[in-house]
XYZ file of N, CA and C in Angstrom:
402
model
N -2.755 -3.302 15.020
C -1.309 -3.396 15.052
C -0.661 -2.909 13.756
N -0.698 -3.391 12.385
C -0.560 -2.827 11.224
C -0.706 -1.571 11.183
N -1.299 -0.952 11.393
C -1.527 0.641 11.613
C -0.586 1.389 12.723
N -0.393 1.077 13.744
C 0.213 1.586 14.185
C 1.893 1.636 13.868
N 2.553 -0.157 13.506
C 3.730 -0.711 12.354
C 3.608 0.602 11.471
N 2.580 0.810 10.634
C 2.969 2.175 9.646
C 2.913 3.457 9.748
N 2.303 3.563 10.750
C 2.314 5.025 11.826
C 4.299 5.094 12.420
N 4.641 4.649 12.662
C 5.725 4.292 13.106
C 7.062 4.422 12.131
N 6.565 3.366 11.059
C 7.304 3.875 9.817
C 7.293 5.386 9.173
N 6.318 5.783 9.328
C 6.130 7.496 8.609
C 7.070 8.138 9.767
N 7.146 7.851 11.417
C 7.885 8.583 11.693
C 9.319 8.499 11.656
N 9.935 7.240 11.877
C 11.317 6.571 11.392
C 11.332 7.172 10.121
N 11.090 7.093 8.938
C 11.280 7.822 7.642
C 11.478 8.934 7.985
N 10.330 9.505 7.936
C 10.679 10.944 7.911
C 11.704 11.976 8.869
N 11.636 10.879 10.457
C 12.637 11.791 11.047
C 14.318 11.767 10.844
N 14.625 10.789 9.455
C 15.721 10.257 8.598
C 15.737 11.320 7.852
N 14.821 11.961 6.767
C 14.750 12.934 6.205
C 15.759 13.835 6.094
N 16.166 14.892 5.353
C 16.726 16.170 5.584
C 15.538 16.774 4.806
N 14.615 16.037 3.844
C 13.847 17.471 3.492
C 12.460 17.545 4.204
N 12.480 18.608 4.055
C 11.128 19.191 5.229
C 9.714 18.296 4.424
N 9.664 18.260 3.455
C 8.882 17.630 2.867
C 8.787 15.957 2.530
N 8.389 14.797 2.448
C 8.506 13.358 2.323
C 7.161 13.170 1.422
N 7.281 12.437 0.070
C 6.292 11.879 -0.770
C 6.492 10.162 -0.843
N 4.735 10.374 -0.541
C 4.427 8.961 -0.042
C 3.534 8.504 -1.095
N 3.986 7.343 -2.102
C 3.430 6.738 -3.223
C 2.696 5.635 -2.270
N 0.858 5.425 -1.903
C 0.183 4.526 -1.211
C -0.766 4.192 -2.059
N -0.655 2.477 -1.921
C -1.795 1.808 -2.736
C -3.138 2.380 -2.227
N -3.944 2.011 -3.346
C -5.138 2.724 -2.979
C -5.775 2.480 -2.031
N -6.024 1.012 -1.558
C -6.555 0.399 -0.561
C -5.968 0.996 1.278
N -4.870 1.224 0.719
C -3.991 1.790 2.255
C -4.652 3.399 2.520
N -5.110 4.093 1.538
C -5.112 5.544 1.242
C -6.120 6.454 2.748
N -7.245 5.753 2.704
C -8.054 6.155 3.929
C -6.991 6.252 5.729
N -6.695 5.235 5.435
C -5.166 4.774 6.848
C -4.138 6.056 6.891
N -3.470 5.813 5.421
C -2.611 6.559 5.373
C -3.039 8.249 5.243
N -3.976 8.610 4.550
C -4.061 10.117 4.944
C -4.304 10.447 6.314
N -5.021 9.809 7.430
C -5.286 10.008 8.796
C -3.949 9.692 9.185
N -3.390 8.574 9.256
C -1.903 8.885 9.969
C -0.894 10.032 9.598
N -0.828 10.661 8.149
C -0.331 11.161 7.780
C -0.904 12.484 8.374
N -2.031 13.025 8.944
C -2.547 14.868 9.439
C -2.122 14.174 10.554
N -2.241 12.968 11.310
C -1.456 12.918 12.896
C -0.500 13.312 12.667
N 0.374 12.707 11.961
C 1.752 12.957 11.775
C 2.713 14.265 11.951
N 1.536 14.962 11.246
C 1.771 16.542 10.439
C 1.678 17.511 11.632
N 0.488 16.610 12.782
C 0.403 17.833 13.624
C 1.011 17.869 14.790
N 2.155 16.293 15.165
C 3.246 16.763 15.749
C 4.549 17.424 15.389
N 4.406 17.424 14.465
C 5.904 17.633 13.572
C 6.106 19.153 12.405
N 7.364 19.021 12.730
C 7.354 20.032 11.220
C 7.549 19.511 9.433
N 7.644 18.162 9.593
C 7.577 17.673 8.211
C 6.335 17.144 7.579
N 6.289 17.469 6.155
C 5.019 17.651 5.831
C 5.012 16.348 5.129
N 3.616 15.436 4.890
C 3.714 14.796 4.030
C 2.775 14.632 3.241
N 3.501 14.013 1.641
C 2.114 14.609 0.675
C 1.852 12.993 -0.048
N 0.665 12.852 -0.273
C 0.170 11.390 -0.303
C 0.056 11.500 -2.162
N 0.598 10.132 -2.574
C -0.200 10.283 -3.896
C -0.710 8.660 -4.082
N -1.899 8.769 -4.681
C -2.214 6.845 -4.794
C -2.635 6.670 -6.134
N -2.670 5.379 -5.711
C -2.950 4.546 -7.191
C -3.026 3.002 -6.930
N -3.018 2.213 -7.892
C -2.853 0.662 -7.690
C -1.191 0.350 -7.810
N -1.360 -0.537 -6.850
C 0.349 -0.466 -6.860
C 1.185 -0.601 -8.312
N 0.684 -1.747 -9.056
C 0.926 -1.086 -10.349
C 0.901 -0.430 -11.075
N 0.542 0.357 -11.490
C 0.574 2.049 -11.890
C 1.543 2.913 -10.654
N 1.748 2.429 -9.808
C 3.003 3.604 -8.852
C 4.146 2.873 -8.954
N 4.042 1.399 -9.116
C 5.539 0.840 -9.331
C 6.165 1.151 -11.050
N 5.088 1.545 -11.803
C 5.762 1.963 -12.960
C 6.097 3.617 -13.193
N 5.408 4.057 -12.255
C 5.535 5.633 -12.392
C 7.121 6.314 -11.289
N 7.612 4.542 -10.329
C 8.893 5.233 -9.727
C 9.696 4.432 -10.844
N 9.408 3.700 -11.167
C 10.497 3.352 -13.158
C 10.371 3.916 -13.524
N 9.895 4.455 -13.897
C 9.802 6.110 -15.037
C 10.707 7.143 -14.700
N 10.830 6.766 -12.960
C 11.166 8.154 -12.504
C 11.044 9.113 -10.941
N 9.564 8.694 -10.896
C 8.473 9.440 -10.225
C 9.341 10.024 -8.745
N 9.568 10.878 -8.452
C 10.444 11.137 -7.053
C 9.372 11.207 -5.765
N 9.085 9.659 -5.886
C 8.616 9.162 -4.630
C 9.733 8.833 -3.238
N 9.564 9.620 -2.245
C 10.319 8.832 -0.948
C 9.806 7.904 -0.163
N 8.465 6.953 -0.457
C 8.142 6.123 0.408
C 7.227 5.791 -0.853
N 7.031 3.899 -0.875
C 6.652 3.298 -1.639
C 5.749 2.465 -0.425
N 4.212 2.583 -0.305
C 3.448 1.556 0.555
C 2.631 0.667 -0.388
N 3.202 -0.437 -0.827
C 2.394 -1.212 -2.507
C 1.625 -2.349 -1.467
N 0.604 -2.943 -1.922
C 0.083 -3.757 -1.307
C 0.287 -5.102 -1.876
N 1.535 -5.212 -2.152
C 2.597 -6.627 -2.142
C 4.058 -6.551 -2.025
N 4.642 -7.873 -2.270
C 5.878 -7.876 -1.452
C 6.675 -7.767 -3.331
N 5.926 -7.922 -3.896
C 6.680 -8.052 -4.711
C 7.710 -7.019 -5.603
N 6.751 -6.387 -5.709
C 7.010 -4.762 -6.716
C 8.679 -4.436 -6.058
N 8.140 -4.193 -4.053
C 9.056 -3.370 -3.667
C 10.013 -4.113 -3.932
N 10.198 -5.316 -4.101
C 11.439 -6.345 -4.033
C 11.640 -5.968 -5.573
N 11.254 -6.059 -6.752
C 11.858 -5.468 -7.706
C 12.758 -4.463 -7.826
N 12.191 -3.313 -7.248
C 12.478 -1.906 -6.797
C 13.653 -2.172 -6.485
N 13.853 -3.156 -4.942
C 15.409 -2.949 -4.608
C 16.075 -3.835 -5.551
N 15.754 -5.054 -6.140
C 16.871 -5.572 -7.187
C 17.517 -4.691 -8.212
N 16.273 -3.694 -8.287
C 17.021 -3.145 -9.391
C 17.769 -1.384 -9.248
N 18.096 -1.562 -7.851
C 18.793 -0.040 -7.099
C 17.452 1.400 -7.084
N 16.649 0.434 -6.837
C 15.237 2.356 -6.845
C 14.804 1.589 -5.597
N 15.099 1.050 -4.723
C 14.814 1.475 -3.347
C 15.405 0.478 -2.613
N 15.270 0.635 -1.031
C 16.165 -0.176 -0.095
C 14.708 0.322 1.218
N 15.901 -0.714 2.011
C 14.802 -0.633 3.793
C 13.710 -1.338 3.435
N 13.097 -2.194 2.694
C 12.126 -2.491 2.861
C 11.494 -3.274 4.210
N 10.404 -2.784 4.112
C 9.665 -3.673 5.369
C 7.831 -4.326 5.032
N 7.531 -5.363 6.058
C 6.314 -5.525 5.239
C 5.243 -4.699 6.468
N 4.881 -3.938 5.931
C 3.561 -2.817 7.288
C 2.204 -3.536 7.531
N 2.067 -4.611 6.906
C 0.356 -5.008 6.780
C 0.375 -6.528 6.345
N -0.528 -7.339 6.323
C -1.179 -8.224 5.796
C -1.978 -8.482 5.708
N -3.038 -9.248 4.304
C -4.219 -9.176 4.040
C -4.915 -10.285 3.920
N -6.128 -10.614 4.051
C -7.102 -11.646 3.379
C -7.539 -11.441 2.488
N -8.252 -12.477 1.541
C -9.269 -12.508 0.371
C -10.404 -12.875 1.142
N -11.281 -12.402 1.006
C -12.771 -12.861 1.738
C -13.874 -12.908 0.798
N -14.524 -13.812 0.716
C -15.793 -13.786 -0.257
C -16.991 -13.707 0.621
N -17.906 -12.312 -0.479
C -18.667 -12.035 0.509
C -19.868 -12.497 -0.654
N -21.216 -12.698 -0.485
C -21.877 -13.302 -1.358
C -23.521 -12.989 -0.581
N -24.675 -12.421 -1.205
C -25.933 -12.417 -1.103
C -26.511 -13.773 -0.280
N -26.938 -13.510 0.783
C -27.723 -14.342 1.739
C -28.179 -15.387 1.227
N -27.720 -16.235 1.199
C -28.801 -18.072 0.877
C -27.616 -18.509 -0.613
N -26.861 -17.704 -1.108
C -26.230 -18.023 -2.496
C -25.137 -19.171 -2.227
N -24.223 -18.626 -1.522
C -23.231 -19.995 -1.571
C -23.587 -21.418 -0.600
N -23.205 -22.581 -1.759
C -23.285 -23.761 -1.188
C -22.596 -24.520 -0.590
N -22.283 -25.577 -0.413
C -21.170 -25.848 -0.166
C -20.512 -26.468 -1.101
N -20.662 -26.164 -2.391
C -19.971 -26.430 -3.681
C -20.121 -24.615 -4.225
N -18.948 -23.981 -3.591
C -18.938 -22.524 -3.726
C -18.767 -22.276 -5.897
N -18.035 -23.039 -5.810
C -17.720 -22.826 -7.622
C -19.489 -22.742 -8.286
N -19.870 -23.986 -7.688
C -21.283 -24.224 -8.557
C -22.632 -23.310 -7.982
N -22.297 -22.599 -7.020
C -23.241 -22.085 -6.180
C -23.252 -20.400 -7.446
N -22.016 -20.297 -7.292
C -21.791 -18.749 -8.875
C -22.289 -19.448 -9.975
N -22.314 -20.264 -10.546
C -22.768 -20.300 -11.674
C -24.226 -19.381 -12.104
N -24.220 -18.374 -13.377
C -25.052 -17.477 -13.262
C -24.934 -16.405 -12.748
N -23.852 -16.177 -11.834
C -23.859 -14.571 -11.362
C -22.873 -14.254 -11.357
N -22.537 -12.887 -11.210
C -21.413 -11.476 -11.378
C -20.316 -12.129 -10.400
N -18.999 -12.413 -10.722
C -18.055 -12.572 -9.906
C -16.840 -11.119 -10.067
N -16.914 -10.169 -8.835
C -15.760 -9.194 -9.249
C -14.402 -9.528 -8.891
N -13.540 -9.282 -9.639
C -12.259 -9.766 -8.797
C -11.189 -8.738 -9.901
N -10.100 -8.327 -9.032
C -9.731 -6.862 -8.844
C -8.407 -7.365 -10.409
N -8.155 -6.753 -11.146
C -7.485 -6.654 -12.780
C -5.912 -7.337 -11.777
N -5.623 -8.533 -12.230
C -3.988 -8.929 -11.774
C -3.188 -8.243 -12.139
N -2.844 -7.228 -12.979
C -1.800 -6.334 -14.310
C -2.024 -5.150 -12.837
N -2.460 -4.935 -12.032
C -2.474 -3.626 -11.669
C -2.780 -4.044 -9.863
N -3.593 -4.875 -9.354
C -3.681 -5.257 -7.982
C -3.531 -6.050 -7.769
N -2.201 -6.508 -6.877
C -2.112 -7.885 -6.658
C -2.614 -9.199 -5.816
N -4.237 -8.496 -5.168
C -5.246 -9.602 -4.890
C -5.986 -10.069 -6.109
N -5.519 -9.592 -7.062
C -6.189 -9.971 -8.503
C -5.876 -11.412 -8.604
N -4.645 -11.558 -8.240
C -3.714 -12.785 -9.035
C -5.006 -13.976 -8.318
């Protein structure tokens, strides 16, 4: 369902458009989704669209800067809500929602998950830049 919600949005956007062209700032995690919807997109239509990614932080500071992005897909609610407080974007909508899932080597977690890590590698994604970090 999410996928198709943003399949949907690329075409509502873009058929809003006047320029033949639409730049789409997509978190990285969205990027695999969004380039396949985006050659569907392309090959009904005459508007082109050109993908650029990153972690949503690093694209929410690069449309403060400036960046002449026409579509912001961040993988939180928050950024874009900055964005419009502060007049660099409007329309927002939310296209997706996510889980945290812990995935862990066969026999490791207990049912005291905190004490079951003790001793091993925990990854968890930089908060300053992805906001499943937090």
């Amino acid at each position: 369902m999410p996928i198709r919600l943003l399949a949907l949005c690329l075409i509502l956007i873009a058929g809003s458009l006047r320029a033949e062209t639409a730049t789409v700032a997509v978190a990285s995690n969205m990027l695999p989704a969004a380039e396949r919807l985006a050659d569907e997109f392309m090959a009904d239509s005459p508007h082109r669209i050109v993908l650029a990614h990153g972690s949503t932080g690093r694209l929410f500071a690069q449309i403060t800067s400036g960046a002449p992005f026409d579509i912001f897909l961040a993988a939180d609610d928050d950024r874009p809500a900055l964005l419009e407080t502060r007049g660099l974007g409007r329309d927002r909508r939310t296209y997706a929602r996510g889980r945290i899932v812990l995935v862990a080597a066969p026999g490791l977690l207990g049912d005291d998950i905190a004490a079951s890590l003790v001793g091993h590698s925990l990854a968890i994604a930089d908060p300053a830049v992805a906001p499943y970090g937090l």
